[in-house]
Amino acid sequence: MLKLVCLAVLVACVSAGVMKFDDCGQGQIKLVDLSDCEGDYCIIHKGKDLKLHAELVPQEDAEHVNIVLKAKMNGIEIPVPGIDTDGCKHMKCPLKKGERVSFDYSMNIPKILPDIKAVVTAELVNGDNGDVLSCANVKGEIKA
């Protein structure tokens, strides 16, 4: 359930409108757009569909891309297990250095999730060598 909460917060914070985010990489992320969200904090509602669109410019080639998600709640950062980690299902691979690429992800926020606030860190990692291709922190919460 935690994985759904964290992914929902991330997706919510990246999809309804242009979101402000903290780039924890090297400035590769150019746009984060999350349905029904804009500004620097996103409130997403259970039972709703969320769509995330992000654009980035990788600084190296990558044949394979992995998605890594972590959530920080009450000062504790934990990895989010059980998500679809294959980034190439959500963007065109292989990635080429310096070429802008779009990342699109959608999901429904389950009604059974608890109300929660978190800072979610999402990384796209080069599956060939482990280098972080892009990284963003977003703040948000899930509620009824």
JSON list of C-alpha atoms in Angstrom, two decimals:
[
{"chain": "A", "resi": 1, "resn": "MET", "atom": "CA", "xyz": [0.00, 0.00, 0.00]},
{"chain": "A", "resi": 2, "resn": "LEU", "atom": "CA", "xyz": [2.90, 2.35, 0.74]},
{"chain": "A", "resi": 3, "resn": "LYS", "atom": "CA", "xyz": [4.10, 2.00, -2.84]},
{"chain": "A", "resi": 4, "resn": "LEU", "atom": "CA", "xyz": [0.71, 3.16, -4.09]},
{"chain": "A", "resi": 5, "resn": "VAL", "atom": "CA", "xyz": [0.72, 6.10, -1.69]},
{"chain": "A", "resi": 6, "resn": "CYS", "atom": "CA", "xyz": [4.16, 7.25, -2.76]},
{"chain": "A", "resi": 7, "resn": "LEU", "atom": "CA", "xyz": [3.56, 6.71, -6.44]},
{"chain": "A", "resi": 8, "resn": "ALA", "atom": "CA", "xyz": [0.26, 8.55, -6.15]},
{"chain": "A", "resi": 9, "resn": "VAL", "atom": "CA", "xyz": [1.90, 11.52, -4.45]},
{"chain": "A", "resi": 10, "resn": "LEU", "atom": "CA", "xyz": [4.63, 11.57, -7.08]},
{"chain": "A", "resi": 11, "resn": "VAL", "atom": "CA", "xyz": [2.26, 11.24, -9.96]},
{"chain": "A", "resi": 12, "resn": "ALA", "atom": "CA", "xyz": [-0.04, 13.82, -8.42]},
{"chain": "A", "resi": 13, "resn": "CYS", "atom": "CA", "xyz": [2.80, 16.21, -7.89]},
{"chain": "A", "resi": 14, "resn": "VAL", "atom": "CA", "xyz": [3.97, 15.87, -11.42]},
{"chain": "A", "resi": 15, "resn": "SER", "atom": "CA", "xyz": [0.79, 15.91, -13.56]},
{"chain": "A", "resi": 16, "resn": "ALA", "atom": "CA", "xyz": [-2.25, 18.34, -13.42]},
{"chain": "A", "resi": 17, "resn": "GLY", "atom": "CA", "xyz": [-0.49, 21.54, -14.01]},
{"chain": "A", "resi": 18, "resn": "VAL", "atom": "CA", "xyz": [3.08, 22.63, -14.17]},
{"chain": "A", "resi": 19, "resn": "MET", "atom": "CA", "xyz": [4.57, 21.69, -10.82]},
{"chain": "A", "resi": 20, "resn": "LYS", "atom": "CA", "xyz": [7.43, 23.33, -9.02]},
{"chain": "A", "resi": 21, "resn": "PHE", "atom": "CA", "xyz": [9.91, 20.67, -8.01]},
{"chain": "A", "resi": 22, "resn": "ASP", "atom": "CA", "xyz": [13.34, 20.40, -6.49]},
{"chain": "A", "resi": 23, "resn": "ASP", "atom": "CA", "xyz": [15.77, 19.06, -9.07]},
{"chain": "A", "resi": 24, "resn": "CYS", "atom": "CA", "xyz": [18.02, 16.73, -7.11]},
{"chain": "A", "resi": 25, "resn": "GLY", "atom": "CA", "xyz": [20.01, 15.85, -10.23]},
{"chain": "A", "resi": 26, "resn": "GLN", "atom": "CA", "xyz": [21.93, 18.08, -12.59]},
{"chain": "A", "resi": 27, "resn": "GLY", "atom": "CA", "xyz": [19.10, 20.13, -14.09]},
{"chain": "A", "resi": 28, "resn": "GLN", "atom": "CA", "xyz": [18.05, 17.51, -16.63]},
{"chain": "A", "resi": 29, "resn": "ILE", "atom": "CA", "xyz": [14.31, 17.80, -15.86]},
{"chain": "A", "resi": 30, "resn": "LYS", "atom": "CA", "xyz": [12.74, 20.59, -17.88]},
{"chain": "A", "resi": 31, "resn": "LEU", "atom": "CA", "xyz": [9.04, 20.13, -17.10]},
{"chain": "A", "resi": 32, "resn": "VAL", "atom": "CA", "xyz": [6.81, 18.30, -14.63]},
{"chain": "A", "resi": 33, "resn": "ASP", "atom": "CA", "xyz": [3.09, 18.38, -15.37]},
{"chain": "A", "resi": 34, "resn": "LEU", "atom": "CA", "xyz": [0.62, 16.58, -13.10]},
{"chain": "A", "resi": 35, "resn": "SER", "atom": "CA", "xyz": [-3.12, 16.43, -13.61]},
{"chain": "A", "resi": 36, "resn": "ASP", "atom": "CA", "xyz": [-5.03, 18.65, -11.17]},
{"chain": "A", "resi": 37, "resn": "CYS", "atom": "CA", "xyz": [-1.83, 20.00, -9.58]},
{"chain": "A", "resi": 38, "resn": "GLU", "atom": "CA", "xyz": [0.26, 23.11, -9.96]},
{"chain": "A", "resi": 39, "resn": "GLY", "atom": "CA", "xyz": [2.57, 25.14, -7.80]},
{"chain": "A", "resi": 40, "resn": "ASP", "atom": "CA", "xyz": [4.85, 23.64, -5.18]},
{"chain": "A", "resi": 41, "resn": "TYR", "atom": "CA", "xyz": [2.41, 21.37, -3.30]},
{"chain": "A", "resi": 42, "resn": "CYS", "atom": "CA", "xyz": [-0.08, 18.87, -4.64]},
{"chain": "A", "resi": 43, "resn": "ILE", "atom": "CA", "xyz": [-3.21, 17.51, -3.01]},
{"chain": "A", "resi": 44, "resn": "ILE", "atom": "CA", "xyz": [-4.53, 14.44, -4.76]},
{"chain": "A", "resi": 45, "resn": "HIS", "atom": "CA", "xyz": [-7.82, 12.75, -4.08]},
{"chain": "A", "resi": 46, "resn": "LYS", "atom": "CA", "xyz": [-8.54, 9.06, -3.66]},
{"chain": "A", "resi": 47, "resn": "GLY", "atom": "CA", "xyz": [-10.49, 7.42, -6.46]},
{"chain": "A", "resi": 48, "resn": "LYS", "atom": "CA", "xyz": [-9.25, 9.87, -9.11]},
{"chain": "A", "resi": 49, "resn": "ASP", "atom": "CA", "xyz": [-7.10, 9.22, -12.17]},
{"chain": "A", "resi": 50, "resn": "LEU", "atom": "CA", "xyz": [-3.72, 10.91, -12.29]},
{"chain": "A", "resi": 51, "resn": "LYS", "atom": "CA", "xyz": [-1.57, 11.58, -15.31]},
{"chain": "A", "resi": 52, "resn": "LEU", "atom": "CA", "xyz": [2.07, 12.57, -15.13]},
{"chain": "A", "resi": 53, "resn": "HIS", "atom": "CA", "xyz": [4.02, 14.11, -17.98]},
{"chain": "A", "resi": 54, "resn": "ALA", "atom": "CA", "xyz": [7.67, 15.06, -17.54]},
{"chain": "A", "resi": 55, "resn": "GLU", "atom": "CA", "xyz": [10.33, 16.17, -20.00]},
{"chain": "A", "resi": 56, "resn": "LEU", "atom": "CA", "xyz": [14.05, 15.74, -19.52]},
{"chain": "A", "resi": 57, "resn": "VAL", "atom": "CA", "xyz": [17.33, 15.96, -21.38]},
{"chain": "A", "resi": 58, "resn": "PRO", "atom": "CA", "xyz": [19.64, 13.09, -20.42]},
{"chain": "A", "resi": 59, "resn": "GLN", "atom": "CA", "xyz": [23.35, 13.83, -20.12]},
{"chain": "A", "resi": 60, "resn": "GLU", "atom": "CA", "xyz": [24.35, 10.37, -21.35]},
{"chain": "A", "resi": 61, "resn": "ASP", "atom": "CA", "xyz": [23.07, 7.58, -23.60]},
{"chain": "A", "resi": 62, "resn": "ALA", "atom": "CA", "xyz": [21.00, 4.83, -21.96]},
{"chain": "A", "resi": 63, "resn": "GLU", "atom": "CA", "xyz": [19.64, 1.63, -23.48]},
{"chain": "A", "resi": 64, "resn": "HIS", "atom": "CA", "xyz": [17.62, 0.77, -20.36]},
{"chain": "A", "resi": 65, "resn": "VAL", "atom": "CA", "xyz": [16.07, 3.08, -17.75]},
{"chain": "A", "resi": 66, "resn": "ASN", "atom": "CA", "xyz": [14.95, 2.13, -14.25]},
{"chain": "A", "resi": 67, "resn": "ILE", "atom": "CA", "xyz": [12.51, 4.06, -12.05]},
{"chain": "A", "resi": 68, "resn": "VAL", "atom": "CA", "xyz": [13.49, 4.47, -8.38]},
{"chain": "A", "resi": 69, "resn": "LEU", "atom": "CA", "xyz": [10.99, 5.92, -5.93]},
{"chain": "A", "resi": 70, "resn": "LYS", "atom": "CA", "xyz": [11.60, 6.93, -2.30]},
{"chain": "A", "resi": 71, "resn": "ALA", "atom": "CA", "xyz": [9.24, 8.61, 0.15]},
{"chain": "A", "resi": 72, "resn": "LYS", "atom": "CA", "xyz": [10.17, 10.73, 3.14]},
{"chain": "A", "resi": 73, "resn": "MET", "atom": "CA", "xyz": [7.52, 10.77, 5.84]},
{"chain": "A", "resi": 74, "resn": "ASN", "atom": "CA", "xyz": [8.09, 12.10, 9.34]},
{"chain": "A", "resi": 75, "resn": "GLY", "atom": "CA", "xyz": [11.81, 12.42, 8.64]},
{"chain": "A", "resi": 76, "resn": "ILE", "atom": "CA", "xyz": [12.28, 8.82, 7.52]},
{"chain": "A", "resi": 77, "resn": "GLU", "atom": "CA", "xyz": [13.10, 8.02, 3.89]},
{"chain": "A", "resi": 78, "resn": "ILE", "atom": "CA", "xyz": [12.08, 4.61, 2.63]},
{"chain": "A", "resi": 79, "resn": "PRO", "atom": "CA", "xyz": [12.23, 2.96, -0.78]},
{"chain": "A", "resi": 80, "resn": "VAL", "atom": "CA", "xyz": [8.86, 2.41, -2.42]},
{"chain": "A", "resi": 81, "resn": "PRO", "atom": "CA", "xyz": [8.60, -1.30, -3.26]},
{"chain": "A", "resi": 82, "resn": "GLY", "atom": "CA", "xyz": [6.51, -2.99, -5.91]},
{"chain": "A", "resi": 83, "resn": "ILE", "atom": "CA", "xyz": [6.32, -0.25, -8.54]},
{"chain": "A", "resi": 84, "resn": "ASP", "atom": "CA", "xyz": [6.84, -0.86, -12.24]},
{"chain": "A", "resi": 85, "resn": "THR", "atom": "CA", "xyz": [10.53, 0.00, -12.44]},
{"chain": "A", "resi": 86, "resn": "ASP", "atom": "CA", "xyz": [10.84, -0.31, -16.24]},
{"chain": "A", "resi": 87, "resn": "GLY", "atom": "CA", "xyz": [11.18, 3.30, -17.36]},
{"chain": "A", "resi": 88, "resn": "CYS", "atom": "CA", "xyz": [11.19, 2.27, -21.02]},
{"chain": "A", "resi": 89, "resn": "LYS", "atom": "CA", "xyz": [7.50, 1.38, -20.70]},
{"chain": "A", "resi": 90, "resn": "HIS", "atom": "CA", "xyz": [6.83, 5.09, -20.09]},
{"chain": "A", "resi": 91, "resn": "MET", "atom": "CA", "xyz": [9.31, 6.73, -22.48]},
{"chain": "A", "resi": 92, "resn": "LYS", "atom": "CA", "xyz": [11.01, 5.98, -25.77]},
{"chain": "A", "resi": 93, "resn": "CYS", "atom": "CA", "xyz": [14.24, 4.06, -25.29]},
{"chain": "A", "resi": 94, "resn": "PRO", "atom": "CA", "xyz": [17.12, 4.08, -25.97]},
{"chain": "A", "resi": 95, "resn": "LEU", "atom": "CA", "xyz": [17.83, 7.57, -24.65]},
{"chain": "A", "resi": 96, "resn": "LYS", "atom": "CA", "xyz": [20.39, 9.70, -26.45]},
{"chain": "A", "resi": 97, "resn": "LYS", "atom": "CA", "xyz": [22.59, 12.26, -24.73]},
{"chain": "A", "resi": 98, "resn": "GLY", "atom": "CA", "xyz": [21.28, 15.80, -25.18]},
{"chain": "A", "resi": 99, "resn": "GLU", "atom": "CA", "xyz": [17.98, 14.77, -26.84]},
{"chain": "A", "resi": 100, "resn": "ARG", "atom": "CA", "xyz": [14.80, 15.86, -25.05]},
{"chain": "A", "resi": 101, "resn": "VAL", "atom": "CA", "xyz": [12.55, 12.94, -24.09]},
{"chain": "A", "resi": 102, "resn": "SER", "atom": "CA", "xyz": [9.03, 12.72, -22.66]},
{"chain": "A", "resi": 103, "resn": "PHE", "atom": "CA", "xyz": [8.01, 10.50, -19.74]},
{"chain": "A", "resi": 104, "resn": "ASP", "atom": "CA", "xyz": [4.28, 9.69, -19.39]},
{"chain": "A", "resi": 105, "resn": "TYR", "atom": "CA", "xyz": [2.71, 7.72, -16.54]},
{"chain": "A", "resi": 106, "resn": "SER", "atom": "CA", "xyz": [-0.90, 7.33, -15.47]},
{"chain": "A", "resi": 107, "resn": "MET", "atom": "CA", "xyz": [-2.68, 5.57, -12.63]},
{"chain": "A", "resi": 108, "resn": "ASN", "atom": "CA", "xyz": [-5.83, 5.54, -10.52]},
{"chain": "A", "resi": 109, "resn": "ILE", "atom": "CA", "xyz": [-5.46, 6.51, -6.86]},
{"chain": "A", "resi": 110, "resn": "PRO", "atom": "CA", "xyz": [-7.09, 3.72, -4.82]},
{"chain": "A", "resi": 111, "resn": "LYS", "atom": "CA", "xyz": [-9.80, 4.77, -2.38]},
{"chain": "A", "resi": 112, "resn": "ILE", "atom": "CA", "xyz": [-8.36, 2.47, 0.30]},
{"chain": "A", "resi": 113, "resn": "LEU", "atom": "CA", "xyz": [-5.17, 4.50, 0.75]},
{"chain": "A", "resi": 114, "resn": "PRO", "atom": "CA", "xyz": [-4.74, 6.34, 4.05]},
{"chain": "A", "resi": 115, "resn": "ASP", "atom": "CA", "xyz": [-4.49, 10.13, 4.19]},
{"chain": "A", "resi": 116, "resn": "ILE", "atom": "CA", "xyz": [-0.77, 10.87, 4.10]},
{"chain": "A", "resi": 117, "resn": "LYS", "atom": "CA", "xyz": [1.76, 13.67, 3.50]},
{"chain": "A", "resi": 118, "resn": "ALA", "atom": "CA", "xyz": [5.18, 12.95, 1.98]},
{"chain": "A", "resi": 119, "resn": "VAL", "atom": "CA", "xyz": [8.12, 14.27, 0.02]},
{"chain": "A", "resi": 120, "resn": "VAL", "atom": "CA", "xyz": [8.66, 11.85, -2.84]},
{"chain": "A", "resi": 121, "resn": "THR", "atom": "CA", "xyz": [11.97, 11.49, -4.65]},
{"chain": "A", "resi": 122, "resn": "ALA", "atom": "CA", "xyz": [11.81, 10.00, -8.12]},
{"chain": "A", "resi": 123, "resn": "GLU", "atom": "CA", "xyz": [14.91, 9.01, -10.04]},
{"chain": "A", "resi": 124, "resn": "LEU", "atom": "CA", "xyz": [15.40, 7.73, -13.54]},
{"chain": "A", "resi": 125, "resn": "VAL", "atom": "CA", "xyz": [18.52, 5.58, -13.45]},
{"chain": "A", "resi": 126, "resn": "ASN", "atom": "CA", "xyz": [20.63, 4.32, -16.34]},
{"chain": "A", "resi": 127, "resn": "GLY", "atom": "CA", "xyz": [20.03, 0.56, -16.25]},
{"chain": "A", "resi": 128, "resn": "ASP", "atom": "CA", "xyz": [23.38, -0.06, -17.91]},
{"chain": "A", "resi": 129, "resn": "ASN", "atom": "CA", "xyz": [25.69, 1.63, -15.39]},
{"chain": "A", "resi": 130, "resn": "GLY", "atom": "CA", "xyz": [23.58, 2.88, -12.44]},
{"chain": "A", "resi": 131, "resn": "ASP", "atom": "CA", "xyz": [24.08, 6.60, -13.15]},
{"chain": "A", "resi": 132, "resn": "VAL", "atom": "CA", "xyz": [21.19, 8.87, -12.16]},
{"chain": "A", "resi": 133, "resn": "LEU", "atom": "CA", "xyz": [19.78, 10.38, -15.37]},
{"chain": "A", "resi": 134, "resn": "SER", "atom": "CA", "xyz": [17.28, 12.65, -13.61]},
{"chain": "A", "resi": 135, "resn": "CYS", "atom": "CA", "xyz": [15.97, 13.24, -10.11]},
{"chain": "A", "resi": 136, "resn": "ALA", "atom": "CA", "xyz": [13.06, 15.28, -8.72]},
{"chain": "A", "resi": 137, "resn": "ASN", "atom": "CA", "xyz": [11.60, 15.87, -5.26]},
{"chain": "A", "resi": 138, "resn": "VAL", "atom": "CA", "xyz": [7.91, 16.75, -5.00]},
{"chain": "A", "resi": 139, "resn": "LYS", "atom": "CA", "xyz": [5.74, 17.56, -1.99]},
{"chain": "A", "resi": 140, "resn": "GLY", "atom": "CA", "xyz": [2.16, 16.50, -1.62]},
{"chain": "A", "resi": 141, "resn": "GLU", "atom": "CA", "xyz": [-0.55, 14.58, 0.13]},
{"chain": "A", "resi": 142, "resn": "ILE", "atom": "CA", "xyz": [-3.32, 12.12, -0.52]},
{"chain": "A", "resi": 143, "resn": "LYS", "atom": "CA", "xyz": [-6.75, 12.65, 1.00]},
{"chain": "A", "resi": 144, "resn": "ALA", "atom": "CA", "xyz": [-10.42, 11.82, 0.45]}
]
